[in-house]
Amino acid sequence: MKNSLQVQLLGKPIPRAATESKTLPSFQALPILSSDALSSVAYATEAALGVLILAGSQRLSLSLPITLAIVILIAIVVMSYRQTIAAYPQGGGAYIVGRENLGVLASLVAAASLLIDYVLTSAVSLMAGTQALSSLVPGLLPWEVPIALLLLVLVGWANLRGAGDTGRLFALPTYAFVVMVALLGVAGFHDLVTSHGWTPDPPPLLRAVEPLGLFLILRAFSSGCSAMTGIEAIANGVQLFRDPAAKRARATLLVMGLLLASMFLVVSGLGFMYGIAPNPDVTVMAQIGMRLFGAKSALFVLLQVTTLLILMLAANTAFADFPRLSALLARDNFLPRQMGWVGDRLVFQNGIFALLVVTGFIILVCQGNTTIAVNLYAIGVFLAFTISQGGMVVHWWRKRGQSWLARALMNGVGAISTLLVLIVIVISKFGEGAWTVVVAIPLLVMALVKIRARYRKVYQEIGIAPGEVSAINVPARDLKIGNISVVWIAAWTKPTVQALRYAATVSDRVIGVWVQPDGESEEPLLAAWRSSVGSDPNLELQILESPYSSLINPFADYVDGLSKLWGDTTITIVMPLAIPRYRFDSLLLNQRGINLRQALAEHQQLVFTLVRFYLPA
């Protein structure tokens, strides 16, 4: 079992049987899957204003029509993704939709886009959260990077504890932020009606540094589209909802879309009416809050605190979906298989750790400045939007079911709209750093393809062809004397057969042990065992079930039981090991074997033997 410190930090292991209980009701799933989208209103308006101000303060009024255009786009995408959920109730992310309807290449482009987007989403959310805090406490400005890294660790820790704990932790801050933005809107409306009037205040006079043109407007529009990131999260995470999951997810997506559009309009509208201009030391949201609540009021403090919390928690969308998508890719052999391992808390812990490291690197590179990252991260999500909606058009065309044409037209509108926005973002932001994502996506796709090709080659070299029989014979011996060999069986492969043959030559009794992974049938292994071993009494197969996600602990516990039963008998643990030709292959092979050896390292009475199978040159 895990050491006590790890249990104290992450909680006790959760049995596999509790997986159903870790699904969530809609009111808890909404903050987990929508925190990214809803929190974007804290910086999306500011991102658009930051571009418009280049043409002079008088051009800030264009933020309102830009906001209305983005709200229309939000409506189109939400309606399109509601159809995706209906068609893919098991979870309809861009990777799955693209793979089934547009082919492997399109699905890998979508996957690479989303992996990059999740990293940038996590970084932007946490850096924006520190800016909300420094707007409240200006003395913290020099400490924004360390604070963002601390928040990153806290979010990662919360996710490592599992979905149920995360849902309870995230629900209150998310809903509190929604309430505070609603109060901001009510206070603003009351002020406009009773005292201010409906004439907008002029913003601070700033001289133009660039001429106003279509290109600058498009740049502002693409910056404001950062409000769209995270909309796809509910379609990706349908499995998180309690049954009926698809129905709950569609309703939750609609609620999220209405909240996002309303909150975005409130912030942009109040910013326009009060002549708010971007300020490097105080966020647009904070300026509005100071104007309506007062700079030292409890409501202003609460606004900033809830903004900080939801921006911190917005990174949870990435921490929910990055590991899940990585696991899907690992299952299809596009990433190392360990990215699909489920930890004791029923989460993809390796994916969470990977996201922690990469997000921390981005925060350090950007030095807490969200402007750099905002210029990058809308590309990935709009590319995924386009692939997903284009795939849905093909899906409806193939199914030709009831109302298929109307459904295809809806998704077609979504695909065309998001494609046009994607083109705008790439062109308008290319020189501001978007080129890095444009280059990174194909490079990542190439890496995914190479990993799968290498897996296929390795499996071909170590695999046993159907119908091929690899006989394993043990000479008859007296089982009451000698020693026992226990062979770890990960899969029925040439290294496994070689390890069993070796064990048969050095031991009086050989026990092959296979810990059954969740959802995997035992019949193929039993058939292979019968073909190779038959009914030899000196060789036996033990199939163990694990109540938890770990496949290592049941094996270690079984060995402990043998040690107690056969106290005077030498027990040899035989581990088949595929020796790779290339250093990179070590990331793809033998990872569970390495972990198993570490788990048994303290057993001094055991003999540990590695049987090496060298991959052909």
XYZ file of C-alpha atoms in Angstrom:
617
model
C 0.000 0.000 0.000
C 0.984 3.604 -0.416
C 2.921 5.274 2.335
C 1.028 7.200 4.983
C 2.273 10.613 3.810
C 0.846 10.089 0.332
C -2.440 8.901 1.815
C -2.601 12.014 4.012
C -1.958 14.305 1.039
C -4.157 12.639 -1.566
C -6.595 10.594 0.479
C -7.171 6.858 0.776
C -7.385 4.757 -2.409
C -10.853 4.620 -3.922
C -12.197 1.181 -4.927
C -13.050 0.695 -8.583
C -16.590 -0.129 -7.511
C -16.931 3.467 -6.343
C -16.451 4.861 -9.849
C -20.178 5.396 -10.292
C -20.386 7.263 -7.011
C -17.714 9.672 -8.268
C -19.973 10.900 -11.059
C -21.571 14.196 -10.204
C -24.953 15.925 -10.258
C -25.285 18.818 -12.676
C -24.876 21.527 -10.051
C -21.403 20.140 -9.212
C -20.398 19.242 -12.768
C -21.220 22.784 -13.974
C -18.474 24.524 -11.943
C -15.913 21.834 -12.778
C -16.475 21.915 -16.542
C -17.531 25.567 -16.920
C -15.109 27.404 -14.672
C -12.779 28.101 -17.611
C -15.497 29.521 -19.834
C -17.238 31.537 -17.115
C -14.005 32.947 -15.706
C -12.916 34.204 -19.125
C -15.197 37.232 -18.705
C -12.617 38.499 -16.209
C -10.058 39.029 -18.978
C -11.769 38.692 -22.397
C -13.086 42.266 -22.432
C -9.725 43.513 -21.256
C -7.975 41.571 -24.026
C -10.119 43.276 -26.676
C -9.672 46.722 -25.112
C -5.929 46.175 -24.992
C -5.865 46.044 -28.789
C -8.406 48.811 -29.465
C -6.490 51.254 -27.265
C -3.682 51.161 -29.822
C -5.934 53.230 -32.109
C -6.629 55.762 -29.369
C -9.013 55.858 -26.446
C -11.915 57.045 -28.602
C -11.905 53.653 -30.349
C -12.663 51.743 -27.170
C -16.366 52.081 -27.949
C -15.901 49.381 -30.611
C -15.672 46.855 -27.776
C -19.460 46.741 -27.587
C -20.153 45.579 -31.174
C -17.212 43.185 -30.888
C -18.781 41.736 -27.734
C -22.149 41.320 -29.477
C -20.471 39.488 -32.355
C -18.755 37.129 -29.911
C -22.040 36.505 -28.067
C -23.641 35.438 -31.352
C -20.691 33.124 -31.934
C -21.109 31.682 -28.431
C -24.746 30.883 -29.212
C -23.799 29.126 -32.456
C -21.110 27.009 -30.812
C -23.286 26.088 -27.814
C -26.147 24.935 -30.040
C -23.714 22.970 -32.190
C -22.158 21.205 -29.226
C -25.572 20.306 -27.822
C -26.023 18.215 -30.957
C -22.584 16.686 -30.466
C -23.578 15.528 -26.973
C -26.788 14.005 -28.341
C -24.833 12.066 -30.967
C -21.973 11.090 -28.637
C -23.477 10.553 -25.176
C -20.318 8.749 -24.054
C -18.333 11.947 -24.602
C -17.928 13.753 -27.882
C -14.626 15.555 -27.812
C -13.037 16.779 -31.025
C -10.588 13.859 -30.982
C -13.336 11.219 -30.948
C -15.598 13.028 -33.418
C -12.708 13.723 -35.783
C -11.405 10.141 -35.613
C -14.766 8.557 -36.368
C -15.842 10.946 -39.122
C -12.810 12.668 -40.655
C -10.024 10.150 -40.136
C -6.982 9.680 -37.952
C -5.050 12.711 -39.183
C -7.897 15.126 -38.433
C -8.359 13.596 -34.978
C -4.655 13.998 -34.213
C -4.718 17.636 -35.309
C -7.667 18.188 -32.967
C -5.917 16.339 -30.140
C -2.672 18.288 -30.571
C -4.614 21.559 -30.682
C -6.483 20.757 -27.483
C -3.421 19.537 -25.600
C -1.705 22.847 -26.323
C -4.871 24.782 -25.524
C -5.315 23.053 -22.164
C -1.778 23.964 -21.130
C -2.262 27.604 -22.149
C -5.707 27.735 -20.546
C -4.279 26.575 -17.248
C -1.442 29.105 -17.417
C -3.627 32.054 -18.480
C -6.232 31.365 -15.807
C -3.690 31.205 -13.012
C -1.780 34.283 -14.169
C -5.045 36.226 -14.532
C -5.979 35.123 -11.027
C -2.792 36.632 -9.620
C -3.575 39.889 -11.463
C -6.984 39.982 -9.797
C -5.255 39.584 -6.453
C -2.643 42.263 -7.157
C -5.427 44.639 -8.244
C -6.825 44.233 -4.748
C -3.434 44.311 -2.988
C -1.016 46.333 -5.169
C 1.916 45.383 -2.957
C 1.759 41.868 -4.419
C 2.610 43.009 -7.967
C 6.279 41.914 -7.712
C 5.196 38.477 -6.466
C 2.784 37.524 -9.233
C 4.886 34.663 -10.655
C 5.452 32.858 -7.305
C 1.778 33.298 -6.439
C 0.707 31.824 -9.794
C 2.978 28.818 -9.212
C 1.519 28.332 -5.726
C -2.010 28.389 -7.123
C -0.923 25.859 -9.752
C 0.240 23.451 -7.049
C -3.037 23.864 -5.135
C -5.167 23.137 -8.223
C -3.039 20.120 -9.089
C -3.345 18.788 -5.547
C -7.135 19.203 -5.599
C -7.353 17.225 -8.849
C -5.091 14.457 -7.588
C -7.599 13.920 -4.780
C -10.295 12.976 -7.285
C -13.401 14.328 -9.004
C -15.787 14.172 -6.066
C -13.572 16.235 -3.778
C -12.887 18.632 -6.643
C -16.603 19.126 -7.294
C -17.321 20.065 -3.704
C -14.265 22.322 -3.582
C -15.056 24.166 -6.809
C -18.817 24.629 -6.609
C -18.999 27.456 -4.071
C -16.347 29.807 -5.580
C -17.760 29.411 -9.083
C -21.299 30.205 -8.068
C -20.060 33.022 -5.827
C -18.341 34.614 -8.833
C -21.521 34.350 -10.907
C -23.449 36.042 -8.098
C -20.866 38.828 -7.812
C -20.986 39.565 -11.549
C -24.782 39.591 -11.291
C -24.543 42.076 -8.400
C -22.152 44.143 -10.481
C -24.732 44.229 -13.259
C -27.575 45.126 -10.898
C -25.525 47.883 -9.247
C -24.517 49.228 -12.636
C -28.062 49.241 -13.957
C -29.295 50.983 -10.806
C -26.573 53.607 -11.106
C -27.268 54.224 -14.793
C -30.998 54.608 -14.163
C -30.899 56.707 -11.000
C -27.852 58.953 -11.268
C -25.399 58.379 -14.076
C -27.694 58.385 -17.078
C -27.204 56.579 -20.361
C -24.497 58.808 -21.813
C -21.169 56.899 -21.793
C -18.257 58.480 -19.926
C -15.280 59.385 -22.109
C -12.275 57.145 -21.442
C -8.913 58.647 -20.398
C -7.426 60.529 -23.324
C -4.704 58.426 -24.937
C -3.028 59.094 -28.266
C -3.233 56.526 -31.045
C -0.091 54.584 -31.864
C -1.659 52.664 -34.759
C -4.281 53.678 -37.319
C -7.728 52.141 -36.971
C -8.367 49.655 -39.714
C -10.011 46.341 -40.399
C -6.897 44.460 -39.361
C -6.781 46.102 -35.927
C -10.510 45.468 -35.397
C -9.984 41.823 -36.295
C -7.103 41.640 -33.830
C -9.362 43.016 -31.095
C -12.097 40.564 -32.067
C -9.709 37.613 -31.946
C -8.449 38.716 -28.521
C -12.032 38.948 -27.251
C -12.648 35.425 -28.525
C -10.633 34.217 -25.545
C -14.098 34.243 -23.905
C -14.906 31.161 -26.006
C -12.302 28.822 -24.569
C -13.726 26.049 -22.464
C -17.119 25.771 -24.154
C -16.254 22.299 -25.449
C -15.395 20.999 -21.971
C -18.928 19.789 -21.202
C -19.100 17.805 -24.459
C -15.739 16.257 -23.560
C -16.767 15.399 -20.016
C -20.222 13.847 -20.382
C -18.970 10.836 -18.394
C -18.669 13.061 -15.334
C -22.467 13.527 -15.130
C -24.851 11.206 -13.358
C -27.394 9.346 -15.453
C -29.032 10.335 -17.673
C -25.617 11.835 -18.448
C -26.270 13.122 -21.983
C -29.516 14.863 -21.029
C -27.883 16.494 -18.018
C -24.866 17.559 -20.062
C -26.979 19.201 -22.783
C -28.994 21.151 -20.232
C -25.844 22.174 -18.362
C -24.203 23.349 -21.592
C -27.187 25.568 -22.326
C -27.091 27.057 -18.818
C -23.361 27.661 -19.153
C -23.834 29.398 -22.511
C -26.521 31.707 -21.130
C -24.402 32.570 -18.101
C -21.302 33.208 -20.199
C -23.080 35.462 -22.691
C -24.856 37.430 -19.966
C -21.738 37.945 -17.848
C -19.661 38.952 -20.876
C -22.264 41.537 -21.867
C -22.382 42.913 -18.309
C -18.621 43.453 -18.102
C -18.224 44.861 -21.609
C -21.335 47.032 -21.316
C -20.323 48.544 -17.973
C -16.791 49.057 -19.207
C -18.185 50.985 -22.179
C -20.595 53.095 -20.123
C -17.961 54.076 -17.546
C -15.176 54.747 -20.036
C -12.893 52.043 -18.653
C -9.482 51.758 -20.315
C -6.831 49.020 -19.853
C -4.448 49.603 -16.962
C -1.349 47.426 -16.465
C -1.725 47.504 -12.673
C -5.516 47.228 -12.270
C -7.774 44.913 -14.251
C -10.859 46.128 -16.106
C -13.067 44.079 -13.770
C -11.448 45.711 -10.742
C -11.910 49.204 -12.206
C -15.627 48.552 -12.701
C -15.901 47.149 -9.185
C -14.173 50.202 -7.688
C -16.536 52.491 -9.569
C -19.717 50.744 -8.449
C -18.853 49.260 -5.039
C -16.105 51.579 -3.826
C -12.400 50.774 -3.654
C -12.489 49.819 0.042
C -15.923 48.269 0.268
C -16.563 44.682 1.311
C -18.349 44.023 -1.992
C -15.278 45.067 -3.982
C -13.060 42.812 -1.887
C -15.511 39.965 -2.391
C -15.594 40.608 -6.132
C -11.810 40.366 -6.380
C -11.581 37.337 -4.131
C -14.207 35.426 -6.094
C -12.515 36.484 -9.328
C -9.228 35.152 -7.999
C -10.827 31.877 -6.933
C -12.684 31.169 -10.158
C -9.640 32.034 -12.240
C -7.615 29.685 -10.110
C -10.280 27.027 -10.430
C -10.689 27.671 -14.167
C -7.447 25.797 -14.618
C -9.420 22.769 -13.444
C -11.011 22.483 -16.892
C -7.548 21.800 -18.239
C -6.768 19.463 -15.342
C -9.993 17.569 -16.027
C -9.608 17.289 -19.811
C -5.856 17.212 -20.473
C -5.370 13.924 -18.560
C -8.553 12.449 -20.044
C -7.496 13.270 -23.602
C -3.957 12.028 -22.910
C -5.440 8.742 -21.681
C -7.480 8.382 -24.873
C -4.348 8.966 -26.941
C -2.410 6.478 -24.802
C -5.144 3.877 -25.237
C -4.723 4.280 -29.008
C -0.898 4.123 -28.597
C -0.303 7.719 -29.664
C 1.219 8.511 -26.252
C 3.125 6.296 -23.795
C 0.749 3.844 -22.176
C 1.442 5.131 -18.679
C -0.480 8.305 -19.567
C -3.589 6.134 -19.415
C -2.909 4.637 -16.002
C -5.532 5.390 -13.380
C -4.236 6.321 -9.942
C -5.546 5.169 -6.584
C -7.940 8.147 -6.505
C -9.408 7.108 -9.871
C -7.775 9.964 -11.774
C -5.185 9.925 -14.563
C -2.407 11.011 -12.253
C 0.422 10.940 -14.819
C -1.494 13.338 -17.040
C -2.032 15.658 -14.078
C 1.667 15.606 -13.210
C 2.612 16.314 -16.840
C 0.241 19.291 -16.977
C 1.647 20.635 -13.706
C 5.182 20.650 -15.097
C 4.354 22.176 -18.494
C 2.024 24.831 -17.056
C 4.675 25.849 -14.541
C 7.150 26.243 -17.401
C 4.722 28.483 -19.345
C 4.132 30.690 -16.290
C 7.874 31.138 -15.841
C 8.414 31.938 -19.528
C 5.565 34.484 -19.594
C 6.616 35.926 -16.217
C 2.980 36.207 -15.193
C 1.986 38.273 -18.252
C -1.307 36.976 -19.660
C -1.038 39.054 -22.849
C 1.566 36.728 -24.337
C -0.388 33.547 -23.655
C -3.780 35.011 -24.651
C -2.356 35.657 -28.118
C -1.703 31.927 -28.442
C -4.374 29.851 -26.853
C -7.492 30.646 -28.866
C -5.974 29.002 -31.955
C -6.093 25.505 -30.556
C -9.649 25.662 -29.332
C -11.061 27.149 -32.557
C -9.214 24.568 -34.633
C -10.782 21.882 -32.429
C -14.186 23.589 -32.781
C -13.884 23.457 -36.566
C -12.801 19.812 -36.704
C -15.517 18.756 -34.270
C -18.324 20.560 -36.068
C -17.064 19.489 -39.494
C -16.995 15.911 -38.235
C -20.569 16.247 -37.017
C -21.697 17.302 -40.501
C -20.208 14.078 -41.866
C -21.805 12.138 -38.997
C -25.315 13.364 -39.813
C -24.728 12.826 -43.535
C -23.839 9.196 -42.905
C -26.655 8.503 -40.442
C -29.400 10.201 -42.463
C -31.792 9.771 -39.531
C -34.707 11.897 -38.422
C -34.133 15.639 -38.967
C -30.600 14.889 -40.158
C -30.523 17.780 -42.632
C -31.426 20.408 -40.027
C -28.818 18.950 -37.665
C -26.180 18.927 -40.382
C -26.960 22.549 -41.271
C -26.632 23.596 -37.625
C -23.249 21.941 -37.295
C -22.275 23.270 -40.708
C -22.955 26.824 -39.570
C -20.851 26.140 -36.513
C -17.988 24.719 -38.573
C -17.956 27.624 -41.032
C -18.220 30.243 -38.290
C -15.393 28.798 -36.214
C -13.234 28.264 -39.311
C -13.590 31.929 -40.271
C -12.696 32.990 -36.730
C -9.719 30.625 -36.765
C -8.439 32.227 -39.963
C -8.886 35.671 -38.434
C -7.001 34.660 -35.280
C -4.101 33.090 -37.167
C -3.672 36.040 -39.507
C -4.174 38.791 -36.952
C -2.097 37.194 -34.190
C 0.576 35.472 -36.259
C 3.215 38.125 -35.666
C 2.337 38.393 -31.962
C 3.370 34.829 -31.174
C 0.598 32.752 -32.753
C 3.199 31.362 -35.154
C 4.545 29.239 -32.298
C 1.238 27.364 -32.015
C 0.947 27.100 -35.809
C 4.353 25.401 -35.795
C 3.832 23.409 -32.595
C 0.611 21.672 -33.705
C 2.091 19.832 -36.728
C 5.227 18.987 -34.742
C 3.111 17.442 -32.001
C 1.051 15.539 -34.581
C 4.259 14.141 -36.046
C 5.380 13.048 -32.577
C 2.047 11.295 -31.937
C 2.268 9.475 -35.254
C 5.850 8.364 -34.575
C 4.932 7.033 -31.127
C 2.145 4.905 -32.552
C 4.346 3.658 -35.379
C 6.995 2.648 -32.852
C 4.436 0.867 -30.681
C 3.211 -1.082 -33.694
C 6.774 -2.088 -34.575
C 7.600 -3.147 -31.017
C 4.357 -5.088 -30.570
C 4.990 -6.825 -33.862
C 8.432 -7.872 -32.626
C 7.335 -9.114 -29.187
C 3.849 -10.326 -30.078
C 2.836 -13.923 -30.741
C 0.964 -14.429 -33.979
C -2.556 -15.919 -33.804
C -2.321 -19.704 -33.870
C 1.371 -19.725 -32.991
C 2.050 -22.117 -30.118
C 5.056 -21.579 -27.866
C 5.341 -24.739 -25.815
C 6.549 -24.420 -22.221
C 7.520 -27.683 -20.560
C 8.625 -28.356 -17.014
C 10.233 -31.677 -16.082
C 8.394 -33.598 -13.374
C 9.814 -32.753 -9.949
C 9.007 -33.139 -6.294
C 7.091 -30.014 -5.362
C 7.954 -30.429 -1.711
C 11.573 -29.434 -2.221
C 13.433 -26.790 -4.172
C 12.078 -23.361 -4.971
C 9.210 -21.450 -6.527
C 9.319 -18.938 -9.380
C 6.608 -16.348 -9.709
C 6.433 -14.817 -13.198
C 4.863 -11.414 -13.735
C 2.583 -11.554 -16.788
C 1.699 -8.183 -18.261
C 0.495 -9.683 -21.561
C 1.012 -12.877 -23.530
C 4.101 -11.959 -25.522
C 7.432 -13.446 -26.519
C 9.168 -11.921 -23.464
C 6.513 -13.553 -21.245
C 7.022 -16.966 -22.847
C 10.788 -16.612 -22.555
C 10.464 -15.724 -18.852
C 8.237 -18.769 -18.210
C 10.699 -21.043 -19.988
C 13.566 -19.707 -17.911
C 11.584 -20.126 -14.694
C 10.795 -23.732 -15.652
C 14.497 -24.540 -15.927
C 15.481 -23.198 -12.502
C 12.426 -23.892 -10.329
C 10.420 -26.870 -9.209
C 7.196 -24.904 -9.379
C 6.283 -21.989 -11.664
C 3.346 -19.669 -11.050
C 2.377 -17.136 -13.689
C 0.492 -14.187 -12.202
C -1.699 -11.816 -14.195
C -3.507 -8.939 -12.482
C -6.644 -8.333 -14.504
C -7.014 -4.708 -15.656
C -10.443 -3.150 -15.330
C -12.673 -4.060 -18.263
C -10.247 -6.543 -19.857
C -11.354 -10.133 -20.502
C -9.325 -13.057 -19.186
C -10.313 -15.431 -22.002
C -7.505 -14.565 -24.484
C -4.855 -15.155 -21.819
C -6.467 -18.430 -20.686
C -6.590 -19.659 -24.286
C -2.924 -18.784 -24.854
C -1.938 -20.461 -21.576
C -3.786 -23.670 -22.437
C -2.166 -23.768 -25.884
C 1.360 -23.317 -24.549
C 1.232 -25.041 -21.150
C -1.680 -27.414 -21.280
C -2.376 -29.086 -17.943
C 1.179 -29.357 -16.635
C 0.835 -29.535 -12.824
C 4.159 -27.799 -12.328
C 2.937 -24.653 -14.046
C -0.102 -22.803 -12.817
C -1.756 -19.536 -13.744
C -3.119 -17.186 -11.114
C -5.493 -14.429 -12.217
C -5.848 -11.731 -9.592
C -8.468 -9.025 -9.363
C -7.656 -5.626 -7.925
C -10.315 -3.768 -5.953
C -8.337 -0.590 -6.658
C -6.736 0.796 -9.789
C -3.259 -0.478 -8.915
C -2.030 -3.614 -10.702
C 1.171 -3.663 -8.659
C -0.243 -3.952 -5.130
C -2.253 -7.169 -5.738
C 0.866 -8.847 -7.121
C 2.973 -7.673 -4.163
C 0.271 -8.851 -1.728
C 0.161 -12.239 -3.452
C 3.923 -12.605 -3.129
C 3.678 -11.688 0.550
C 1.128 -14.457 1.019
C 3.411 -16.992 -0.670
C 6.321 -15.919 1.512
C 4.276 -16.617 4.644
C 2.938 -19.918 3.299
C 6.301 -21.208 2.047
C 8.552 -19.666 4.664
C 11.528 -22.031 4.080
C 11.228 -22.033 0.310
C 13.182 -19.729 -1.970
C 10.850 -17.563 -4.040
C 12.198 -16.072 -7.244
C 10.358 -13.207 -8.913
C 10.902 -13.493 -12.656
C 10.325 -10.324 -14.602
C 10.228 -10.375 -18.423
C 11.901 -7.297 -19.804
C 11.947 -6.141 -23.430
C 15.312 -4.499 -24.110
C 14.763 -1.654 -26.584
C 17.079 -0.778 -29.415
C 16.496 2.944 -29.008
C 16.676 5.016 -25.851
C 13.247 6.529 -26.555
C 11.666 3.067 -26.374
C 12.341 2.953 -22.648
C 9.480 5.451 -22.237
C 7.133 3.085 -24.057
C 8.106 -0.244 -22.492
C 8.574 -1.930 -19.113
C 7.162 0.892 -16.971
C 4.997 -1.376 -14.807
C 7.901 -3.792 -14.443
C 10.108 -1.011 -13.114
C 7.410 0.010 -10.628
C 6.938 -3.607 -9.569
C 10.612 -4.058 -8.813
C 10.562 -0.916 -6.681
C 7.480 -2.175 -4.811
C 9.244 -5.461 -3.954
C 12.665 -3.946 -3.231
C 12.184 -4.175 0.556
C 11.548 -7.935 0.489
C 14.992 -9.216 1.365
C 13.926 -12.865 1.264
C 13.022 -12.660 -2.439
C 15.262 -13.263 -5.428
C 14.512 -10.921 -8.297
C 15.492 -12.076 -11.780
C 15.197 -10.121 -15.031
C 14.763 -12.151 -18.191
C 15.818 -9.930 -21.046
C 14.244 -10.166 -24.478
C 16.256 -8.164 -26.969
C 14.214 -6.567 -29.705
C 15.485 -7.638 -33.135
C 17.879 -5.251 -34.828
